[in-house]
Short mmCIF file of C-alpha atoms and ligand atoms in Angstrom, two decimals:
data_model
loop_
_atom_site.label_atom_id
_atom_site.label_comp_id
_atom_site.label_asym_id
_atom_site.label_seq_id
_atom_site.Cartn_x
_atom_site.Cartn_y
_atom_site.Cartn_z
CA MET A 1 -11.84 -49.64 1.53
CA ASP A 2 -13.69 -46.36 1.28
CA PRO A 3 -11.47 -43.69 2.93
CA ARG A 4 -14.52 -42.38 4.77
CA ALA A 5 -14.75 -45.71 6.61
CA ALA A 6 -12.39 -43.94 9.01
CA ALA A 7 -15.20 -41.52 9.85
CA ASP A 8 -16.56 -43.67 12.67
CA ILE A 9 -13.57 -43.73 15.00
CA ASP A 10 -13.86 -42.27 18.48
CA LEU A 11 -12.27 -39.04 19.61
CA GLY A 12 -9.44 -40.68 21.58
CA THR A 13 -8.43 -42.75 18.54
CA ALA A 14 -8.43 -39.61 16.37
CA GLU A 15 -6.24 -37.90 18.98
CA LEU A 16 -3.83 -40.82 18.91
CA LEU A 17 -3.51 -40.40 15.15
CA ALA A 18 -2.82 -36.68 15.64
CA LEU A 19 -0.06 -37.61 18.11
CA TYR A 20 1.60 -39.93 15.59
CA ARG A 21 1.38 -37.30 12.83
CA THR A 22 3.30 -34.79 14.94
CA THR A 23 5.82 -36.97 16.80
CA GLY A 24 6.98 -39.80 14.52
CA PRO A 25 7.42 -43.48 15.51
CA LEU A 26 6.36 -44.53 19.04
CA THR A 27 5.91 -47.81 20.92
CA ARG A 28 2.74 -48.63 22.87
CA ALA A 29 4.57 -47.85 26.13
CA GLU A 30 5.74 -44.48 24.79
CA VAL A 31 2.16 -43.60 23.81
CA SER A 32 1.02 -44.54 27.29
CA GLU A 33 3.72 -42.33 28.81
CA ARG A 34 2.83 -39.32 26.67
CA THR A 35 -0.94 -39.57 26.99
CA GLY A 36 -1.40 -41.04 30.45
CA TRP A 37 -3.88 -43.54 28.95
CA ALA A 38 -4.21 -47.02 30.43
CA ARG A 39 -2.42 -49.79 28.54
CA MET A 40 -5.73 -51.36 27.41
CA THR A 41 -6.98 -48.03 26.06
CA VAL A 42 -3.75 -47.52 24.14
CA ASN A 43 -3.99 -51.05 22.72
CA SER A 44 -7.57 -50.74 21.51
CA ARG A 45 -7.05 -47.32 19.91
CA LEU A 46 -3.75 -48.28 18.33
CA ASP A 47 -5.11 -51.58 16.99
CA ARG A 48 -8.04 -49.72 15.44
CA LEU A 49 -5.67 -47.39 13.56
CA VAL A 50 -3.56 -50.36 12.43
CA ASP A 51 -6.75 -52.09 11.17
CA LEU A 52 -7.66 -48.96 9.23
CA GLY A 53 -4.17 -48.87 7.72
CA LEU A 54 -3.43 -45.47 9.26
CA LEU A 55 -0.60 -46.80 11.44
CA GLU A 56 2.04 -49.35 10.44
CA PRO A 57 4.81 -51.19 12.31
CA HIS A 58 8.17 -49.46 11.89
CA GLY A 59 11.06 -51.41 13.44
CA GLN A 60 11.67 -52.37 17.04
CA THR A 61 13.34 -50.90 20.06
CA THR A 62 16.64 -52.44 21.09
CA ALA A 63 15.86 -52.97 24.75
CA ALA A 64 18.73 -53.60 27.15
CA ARG A 65 16.46 -55.96 29.04
CA GLY A 66 13.13 -57.58 28.32
CA ARG A 67 11.55 -58.06 24.90
CA PRO A 68 12.11 -55.46 22.17
CA ALA A 69 8.94 -53.46 21.52
CA THR A 70 7.44 -52.68 18.12
CA ARG A 71 7.41 -49.07 17.04
CA PHE A 72 4.48 -47.81 14.99
CA ARG A 73 4.29 -44.82 12.69
CA PHE A 74 1.73 -42.90 10.66
CA HIS A 75 1.16 -44.67 7.33
CA ALA A 76 1.23 -41.75 4.89
CA GLY A 77 0.76 -44.05 1.91
CA ARG A 78 -2.72 -45.04 3.15
CA GLY A 79 -4.39 -42.42 0.93
CA ALA A 80 -3.79 -39.74 -1.67
CA LEU A 81 -4.43 -35.99 -1.81
CA LEU A 82 -4.98 -33.99 -4.99
CA VAL A 83 -3.78 -30.38 -4.96
CA ALA A 84 -3.73 -27.58 -7.52
CA ASP A 85 -1.63 -24.42 -7.11
CA ILE A 86 -3.30 -22.19 -9.71
CA GLY A 87 -1.57 -18.97 -10.77
CA ALA A 88 -2.51 -16.29 -13.27
CA SER A 89 -0.68 -17.88 -16.17
CA GLY A 90 0.40 -21.33 -15.00
CA MET A 91 -0.50 -23.98 -12.47
CA ARG A 92 1.27 -26.82 -10.69
CA LEU A 93 -0.84 -29.87 -9.89
CA ALA A 94 0.30 -32.64 -7.60
CA LEU A 95 -0.75 -35.96 -6.17
CA CYS A 96 0.57 -36.27 -2.61
CA ASP A 97 0.42 -38.89 0.12
CA LEU A 98 -1.29 -38.19 3.44
CA GLY A 99 2.03 -36.99 4.85
CA GLY A 100 2.13 -34.30 2.17
CA ALA A 101 5.01 -35.80 0.13
CA VAL A 102 4.66 -35.18 -3.62
CA ARG A 103 4.34 -38.45 -5.57
CA ARG A 104 3.53 -36.94 -8.96
CA ARG A 105 3.45 -33.39 -10.28
CA VAL A 106 2.67 -31.64 -13.53
CA ASP A 107 3.01 -28.00 -14.68
CA VAL A 108 0.29 -26.77 -17.01
CA PRO A 109 -0.06 -23.35 -18.68
CA VAL A 110 -3.38 -21.69 -17.92
CA ASP A 111 -5.13 -18.38 -18.48
CA ILE A 112 -6.96 -17.56 -15.25
CA ALA A 113 -9.16 -15.09 -17.17
CA ALA A 114 -10.64 -18.03 -19.13
CA GLY A 115 -12.93 -18.41 -16.10
CA PRO A 116 -13.73 -21.15 -13.57
CA ASP A 117 -15.31 -23.70 -15.95
CA ALA A 118 -12.35 -23.80 -18.31
CA VAL A 119 -9.64 -23.65 -15.61
CA LEU A 120 -11.19 -26.08 -13.09
CA GLY A 121 -12.15 -28.43 -15.95
CA GLU A 122 -8.48 -28.55 -16.95
CA VAL A 123 -7.52 -29.23 -13.31
CA GLU A 124 -9.97 -32.17 -13.16
CA ARG A 125 -8.62 -33.62 -16.40
CA HIS A 126 -5.07 -33.69 -15.00
CA PHE A 127 -6.23 -34.92 -11.57
CA ASP A 128 -7.90 -37.88 -13.30
CA GLN A 129 -4.72 -38.64 -15.26
CA MET A 130 -2.61 -38.58 -12.09
CA VAL A 131 -5.06 -40.79 -10.19
CA ALA A 132 -5.01 -43.32 -13.05
CA ALA A 133 -1.20 -43.21 -13.37
CA GLU A 134 -0.70 -43.80 -9.61
CA GLY A 135 -3.49 -46.40 -9.43
CA VAL A 136 -5.16 -44.68 -6.47
CA ALA A 137 -8.78 -44.55 -7.68
CA GLY A 138 -10.99 -44.79 -4.58
CA ALA A 139 -8.11 -43.76 -2.30
CA VAL A 140 -8.36 -39.97 -2.68
CA TRP A 141 -8.99 -38.48 0.77
CA GLY A 142 -9.07 -34.78 0.02
CA VAL A 143 -8.67 -32.07 -2.59
CA GLY A 144 -7.00 -28.67 -2.28
CA ALA A 145 -6.80 -25.69 -4.60
CA SER A 146 -5.16 -22.30 -4.31
CA LEU A 147 -6.01 -19.30 -6.46
CA PRO A 148 -4.44 -15.87 -7.04
CA GLY A 149 -7.15 -13.83 -5.34
CA PRO A 150 -9.00 -13.35 -2.04
CA VAL A 151 -10.65 -16.56 -0.80
CA GLU A 152 -13.28 -16.82 1.93
CA TYR A 153 -11.62 -19.81 3.58
CA ALA A 154 -14.61 -21.30 5.43
CA THR A 155 -16.68 -21.72 2.24
CA GLY A 156 -13.96 -21.82 -0.42
CA THR A 157 -15.55 -18.87 -2.23
CA ILE A 158 -13.60 -16.46 -4.44
CA VAL A 159 -14.36 -12.90 -3.27
CA GLU A 160 -14.04 -9.93 -5.65
CA PRO A 161 -10.69 -10.90 -7.14
CA PRO A 162 -8.92 -7.97 -8.85
CA ILE A 163 -7.52 -9.99 -11.77
CA MET A 164 -9.68 -13.13 -12.07
CA THR A 165 -12.37 -12.14 -14.55
CA GLY A 166 -15.52 -14.24 -14.18
CA TRP A 167 -14.54 -15.85 -10.85
CA ASN A 168 -16.33 -13.60 -8.35
CA GLY A 169 -18.57 -15.70 -6.11
CA THR A 170 -17.29 -19.05 -7.43
CA ARG A 171 -17.52 -21.74 -4.73
CA VAL A 172 -14.71 -24.08 -5.68
CA PRO A 173 -15.85 -26.94 -3.35
CA ASP A 174 -19.16 -27.11 -5.26
CA ARG A 175 -17.12 -28.27 -8.22
CA PHE A 176 -14.66 -30.75 -6.66
CA GLY A 177 -16.77 -31.92 -3.69
CA PRO A 178 -19.46 -33.85 -5.59
CA ARG A 179 -16.94 -35.19 -8.09
CA TYR A 180 -14.59 -36.77 -5.54
CA GLY A 181 -16.87 -37.04 -2.49
CA VAL A 182 -14.16 -35.77 -0.13
CA PRO A 183 -13.40 -32.54 1.80
CA VAL A 184 -12.13 -29.65 -0.34
CA VAL A 185 -9.81 -26.94 0.99
CA VAL A 186 -9.48 -23.67 -0.95
CA GLU A 187 -6.80 -21.15 -0.13
CA ASN A 188 -5.27 -17.97 -1.48
CA ASP A 189 -2.13 -18.90 -3.46
CA VAL A 190 0.36 -16.95 -1.36
CA ASN A 191 -1.13 -18.23 1.91
CA ALA A 192 -0.61 -21.79 0.64
CA MET A 193 3.02 -20.98 -0.25
CA ALA A 194 3.63 -19.41 3.16
CA ARG A 195 2.32 -22.53 4.86
CA GLY A 196 4.35 -24.83 2.59
CA GLU A 197 7.58 -22.95 3.19
CA GLN A 198 7.02 -22.74 6.95
CA ALA A 199 5.99 -26.38 7.40
CA THR A 200 8.79 -27.75 5.21
CA CYS A 201 11.76 -25.46 5.84
CA TYR A 202 11.02 -23.54 9.05
CA PRO A 203 8.95 -25.87 11.27
CA ASP A 204 10.21 -24.12 14.41
CA VAL A 205 9.46 -20.59 13.16
CA ALA A 206 6.06 -19.28 14.27
CA ASP A 207 6.15 -15.90 12.51
CA LEU A 208 7.01 -15.92 8.83
CA LEU A 209 6.20 -13.81 5.82
CA PHE A 210 6.17 -15.25 2.30
CA VAL A 211 6.38 -12.75 -0.56
CA LYS A 212 5.41 -13.91 -4.03
CA THR A 213 6.98 -11.90 -6.81
CA GLY A 214 5.70 -13.17 -10.11
CA THR A 215 3.33 -11.63 -12.62
CA GLY A 216 1.84 -9.92 -9.55
CA VAL A 217 3.06 -9.23 -6.01
CA GLY A 218 1.46 -10.60 -2.82
CA ALA A 219 2.33 -11.75 0.67
CA GLY A 220 1.21 -14.60 2.92
CA VAL A 221 1.47 -14.21 6.67
CA ILE A 222 2.11 -16.97 9.22
CA ALA A 223 1.49 -15.39 12.62
CA ASN A 224 1.86 -17.37 15.81
CA GLY A 225 2.07 -20.59 13.75
CA ALA A 226 -1.17 -20.11 11.79
CA VAL A 227 -2.10 -18.55 8.46
CA LEU A 228 -3.41 -15.03 9.01
CA ARG A 229 -6.26 -14.59 6.54
CA GLY A 230 -8.16 -11.56 7.80
CA ALA A 231 -11.90 -10.94 7.78
CA GLN A 232 -12.39 -11.29 4.01
CA GLY A 233 -9.37 -13.45 3.18
CA ALA A 234 -7.50 -10.43 1.84
CA ALA A 235 -4.75 -10.18 4.49
CA GLY A 236 -1.25 -9.81 3.05
CA ASP A 237 -2.31 -8.28 -0.25
CA ILE A 238 0.59 -5.81 -0.40
CA GLY A 239 0.52 -5.69 -4.21
CA HIS A 240 -2.35 -3.23 -4.25
CA THR A 241 -1.14 -0.93 -1.50
CA TRP A 242 0.17 2.58 -2.26
CA ALA A 243 3.74 2.30 -3.51
CA ASP A 244 6.54 4.37 -2.09
CA ALA A 245 8.22 4.90 -5.45
CA GLY A 246 9.86 8.17 -4.50
CA GLU A 247 9.01 10.20 -7.58
CA ALA A 248 6.68 12.99 -8.60
CA GLY A 249 4.55 12.89 -11.74
CA PRO A 250 1.78 10.60 -12.91
CA ARG A 251 1.61 7.22 -11.20
CA PRO A 252 1.13 4.17 -13.44
CA LEU A 253 -2.25 2.53 -13.85
CA CYS A 254 -2.54 -0.82 -12.04
CA ARG A 255 -4.43 -3.80 -13.40
CA CYS A 256 -6.80 -3.48 -10.41
CA GLY A 257 -7.97 -0.14 -11.80
CA LYS A 258 -6.23 2.06 -9.21
CA GLN A 259 -3.11 4.13 -9.82
CA GLY A 260 0.27 3.78 -8.16
CA CYS A 261 -0.06 0.39 -6.46
CA VAL A 262 3.11 -1.59 -5.57
CA GLU A 263 2.27 -3.89 -8.48
CA SER A 264 2.16 -1.02 -10.95
CA TYR A 265 5.91 -0.45 -10.30
CA ALA A 266 7.36 -3.68 -8.99
CA SER A 267 5.50 -6.68 -10.44
CA GLY A 268 6.58 -8.90 -13.29
CA TRP A 269 4.03 -7.31 -15.62
CA ALA A 270 5.20 -3.78 -14.75
CA ILE A 271 8.85 -4.68 -15.44
CA VAL A 272 7.85 -6.25 -18.77
CA ARG A 273 6.01 -3.00 -19.59
CA ASP A 274 9.06 -0.86 -18.73
CA LEU A 275 11.47 -3.12 -20.63
CA VAL A 276 9.28 -2.95 -23.74
CA ALA A 277 9.27 0.85 -23.39
CA ALA A 278 13.09 0.67 -23.23
CA GLY A 279 13.18 -1.24 -26.50
CA ARG A 280 13.65 -4.82 -25.26
CA SER A 281 11.45 -7.50 -26.80
CA VAL A 282 10.09 -9.35 -23.76
CA THR A 283 6.63 -10.71 -23.01
CA SER A 284 7.08 -12.81 -19.86
CA VAL A 285 8.57 -12.68 -16.37
CA ASP A 286 10.85 -15.61 -17.23
CA GLN A 287 12.33 -13.53 -20.06
CA VAL A 288 12.93 -10.67 -17.62
CA VAL A 289 14.86 -13.03 -15.34
CA GLU A 290 16.85 -14.33 -18.30
CA LEU A 291 17.89 -10.77 -19.22
CA VAL A 292 18.97 -10.09 -15.62
CA LEU A 293 20.98 -13.31 -15.41
CA ASN A 294 22.64 -12.38 -18.74
CA GLY A 295 23.68 -9.04 -17.26
CA ASP A 296 21.33 -6.71 -19.13
CA PRO A 297 21.84 -3.36 -17.31
CA VAL A 298 18.31 -1.99 -17.87
CA ALA A 299 16.61 -5.20 -16.71
CA THR A 300 18.94 -5.43 -13.71
CA SER A 301 18.27 -1.86 -12.68
CA LEU A 302 14.50 -2.31 -13.03
CA VAL A 303 14.52 -5.48 -10.91
CA ARG A 304 16.63 -3.79 -8.23
CA ASP A 305 14.21 -0.82 -8.19
CA ALA A 306 11.31 -3.29 -7.94
CA GLY A 307 13.03 -4.81 -4.91
CA ARG A 308 13.22 -1.36 -3.30
CA VAL A 309 9.50 -0.68 -3.86
CA ILE A 310 8.58 -4.10 -2.44
CA GLY A 311 11.03 -3.60 0.46
CA ALA A 312 9.51 -0.22 1.35
CA SER A 313 6.10 -1.85 1.54
CA LEU A 314 7.48 -4.77 3.57
CA ALA A 315 9.13 -2.38 6.06
CA HIS A 316 5.65 -1.46 7.30
CA VAL A 317 4.71 -5.13 7.57
CA VAL A 318 7.91 -5.91 9.49
CA SER A 319 7.18 -3.16 12.01
CA LEU A 320 3.58 -4.31 12.36
CA LEU A 321 4.09 -8.10 12.60
CA ASN A 322 7.76 -8.63 13.57
CA PRO A 323 8.36 -11.86 11.55
CA SER A 324 11.56 -13.90 12.09
CA VAL A 325 11.86 -14.92 8.44
CA ILE A 326 10.87 -13.31 5.14
CA VAL A 327 10.91 -15.79 2.25
CA VAL A 328 10.89 -14.38 -1.27
CA GLY A 329 9.45 -16.71 -3.92
CA GLY A 330 7.75 -16.53 -7.30
CA GLN A 331 9.32 -16.35 -10.77
CA LEU A 332 11.04 -13.00 -10.20
CA ALA A 333 12.88 -14.44 -7.17
CA ALA A 334 15.02 -16.31 -9.71
CA ALA A 335 16.71 -12.91 -10.32
CA ASP A 336 18.07 -13.69 -6.84
CA GLU A 337 20.41 -11.13 -5.25
CA HIS A 338 19.38 -8.33 -7.61
CA LEU A 339 15.84 -8.46 -6.25
CA LEU A 340 16.80 -9.35 -2.66
CA ALA A 341 19.36 -6.53 -2.43
CA GLY A 342 16.66 -3.92 -3.08
CA ILE A 343 14.28 -5.55 -0.63
CA ARG A 344 16.91 -5.79 2.13
CA GLU A 345 18.09 -2.21 1.59
CA ARG A 346 14.67 -0.69 2.25
CA ILE A 347 13.63 -3.03 5.08
CA TYR A 348 16.82 -2.47 7.07
CA ALA A 349 16.74 1.29 6.48
CA ARG A 350 13.12 1.77 7.47
CA SER A 351 12.20 -0.78 10.14
CA LEU A 352 12.95 -0.57 13.84
CA PRO A 353 16.29 -2.18 14.78
CA LEU A 354 14.59 -4.50 17.26
CA ALA A 355 12.36 -5.89 14.49
CA THR A 356 15.30 -6.54 12.11
CA ARG A 357 18.00 -7.62 14.55
CA GLU A 358 17.40 -11.32 13.93
CA LEU A 359 15.34 -11.06 10.76
CA GLN A 360 16.31 -13.44 7.95
CA ILE A 361 15.48 -12.35 4.40
CA THR A 362 15.98 -15.23 2.03
CA ARG A 363 14.91 -16.84 -1.22
CA SER A 364 12.43 -19.75 -1.27
CA ARG A 365 14.15 -23.12 -1.08
CA LEU A 366 11.23 -25.07 -2.50
CA ASP A 367 11.67 -24.31 -6.18
CA GLY A 368 8.03 -23.73 -7.02
CA ASP A 369 6.70 -26.53 -4.76
CA ALA A 370 5.80 -24.23 -1.83
CA GLY A 371 2.18 -23.92 -2.96
CA VAL A 372 1.42 -27.62 -3.46
CA LEU A 373 3.25 -28.57 -0.25
CA GLY A 374 1.27 -25.98 1.72
CA LEU A 375 -2.00 -27.15 0.21
CA ALA A 376 -1.21 -30.80 0.94
CA ARG A 377 -0.48 -29.88 4.55
CA GLY A 378 -3.73 -27.92 4.82
CA VAL A 379 -5.82 -30.72 3.28
CA ALA A 380 -4.16 -33.40 5.45
CA ASP A 381 -4.78 -31.32 8.60
CA THR A 382 -8.45 -31.11 7.58
CA VAL A 383 -9.17 -34.69 6.51
CA LEU A 384 -7.21 -36.19 9.43
CA SER A 385 -8.63 -33.79 12.01
CA PRO A 386 -10.56 -35.37 14.89
CA ALA A 387 -13.70 -33.50 13.71
CA VAL A 388 -13.66 -35.16 10.27
CA LEU A 389 -12.38 -38.58 11.45
CA THR A 390 -15.09 -38.91 14.07
CA GLY A 391 -17.76 -37.91 11.54
CA ARG A 392 -18.62 -34.73 13.44
CA ALA A 393 -17.77 -32.40 10.54
CA ALA A 394 -20.12 -31.93 7.61
CA SER A 395 -18.52 -33.10 4.31
ZN1 ZN K 401 -3.50 -2.37 -7.91
#
């Protein structure tokens, strides 16, 4: 069945699906209790979702008296989502179910500066392979992509990215939309990671900051339970703010063209630059981490200093937004305590005590999956939203 066959259900039925997605298994009587709907209304809406394959029976209650009742749950296996977490030098692609669980993933090296045709063409090639391998042709419900630059969320357009040569003005949905005939969600990479980490590891935390420390440095903000994107999709871009590096003299040139940004001191590329100047033969962030884990004193000191520069920048963010959790991810986070120690030192020294009293500063627990998990969540929320399911949304 065409997934878009679902796009003619009524609003109440779409709301029932939303209830099942957030609560887990429920009997008909429990639905009636929670919604206040008449038994007949519950039955007709629930039966419609069962017919569409969006709900499935899931065990029975063990009633003390009377007949046991069947529980139903959201059937996440009903469709597939394709998501691509695209970084500057590598991307992780995944095929997920409608519940956002990863069924297949692949890591592919990429050069973002090769431009949209080359990069998105490579994404499509791997998407097609995953669809064939999982046998889900015709069952793809939505596509998501995240990119390392500002994204105008409503249209999926890349807006003046500092490092993505040739991408300015690219509307990513124009590429994937016609090919798959489904809604396309495009997000900034760190926003997707913030959402993935929050939804998976901190579902009860409404205010969370995700800091990506890889080739570049950026932050994604979850405020009051939602991704904070800002007017142009550039919220959280701490990498290109003025670094508090505590030294006189010339400030290093950043890859955005300005001088003295946080990135120009504390990013993976800046540490590689400084290590090369110190006589080490490194070319990648992974090699930097390897040196730190092997106890190289110069690499360790540089990573700790990077943590301090990032922490000084985050201290402002902590005072402004008062998050409960700061999650540090990205390749450089593998240097673990050496990076986190510098970050903690500056945040605790420079933020108000009230803002740090219960603040957790911790490493990402998702091992590189934060981006694809966040994208899958975002795409599922879109394609299963009442607006799309009732056919009221364009696309
Ligand atoms: Zn910069």
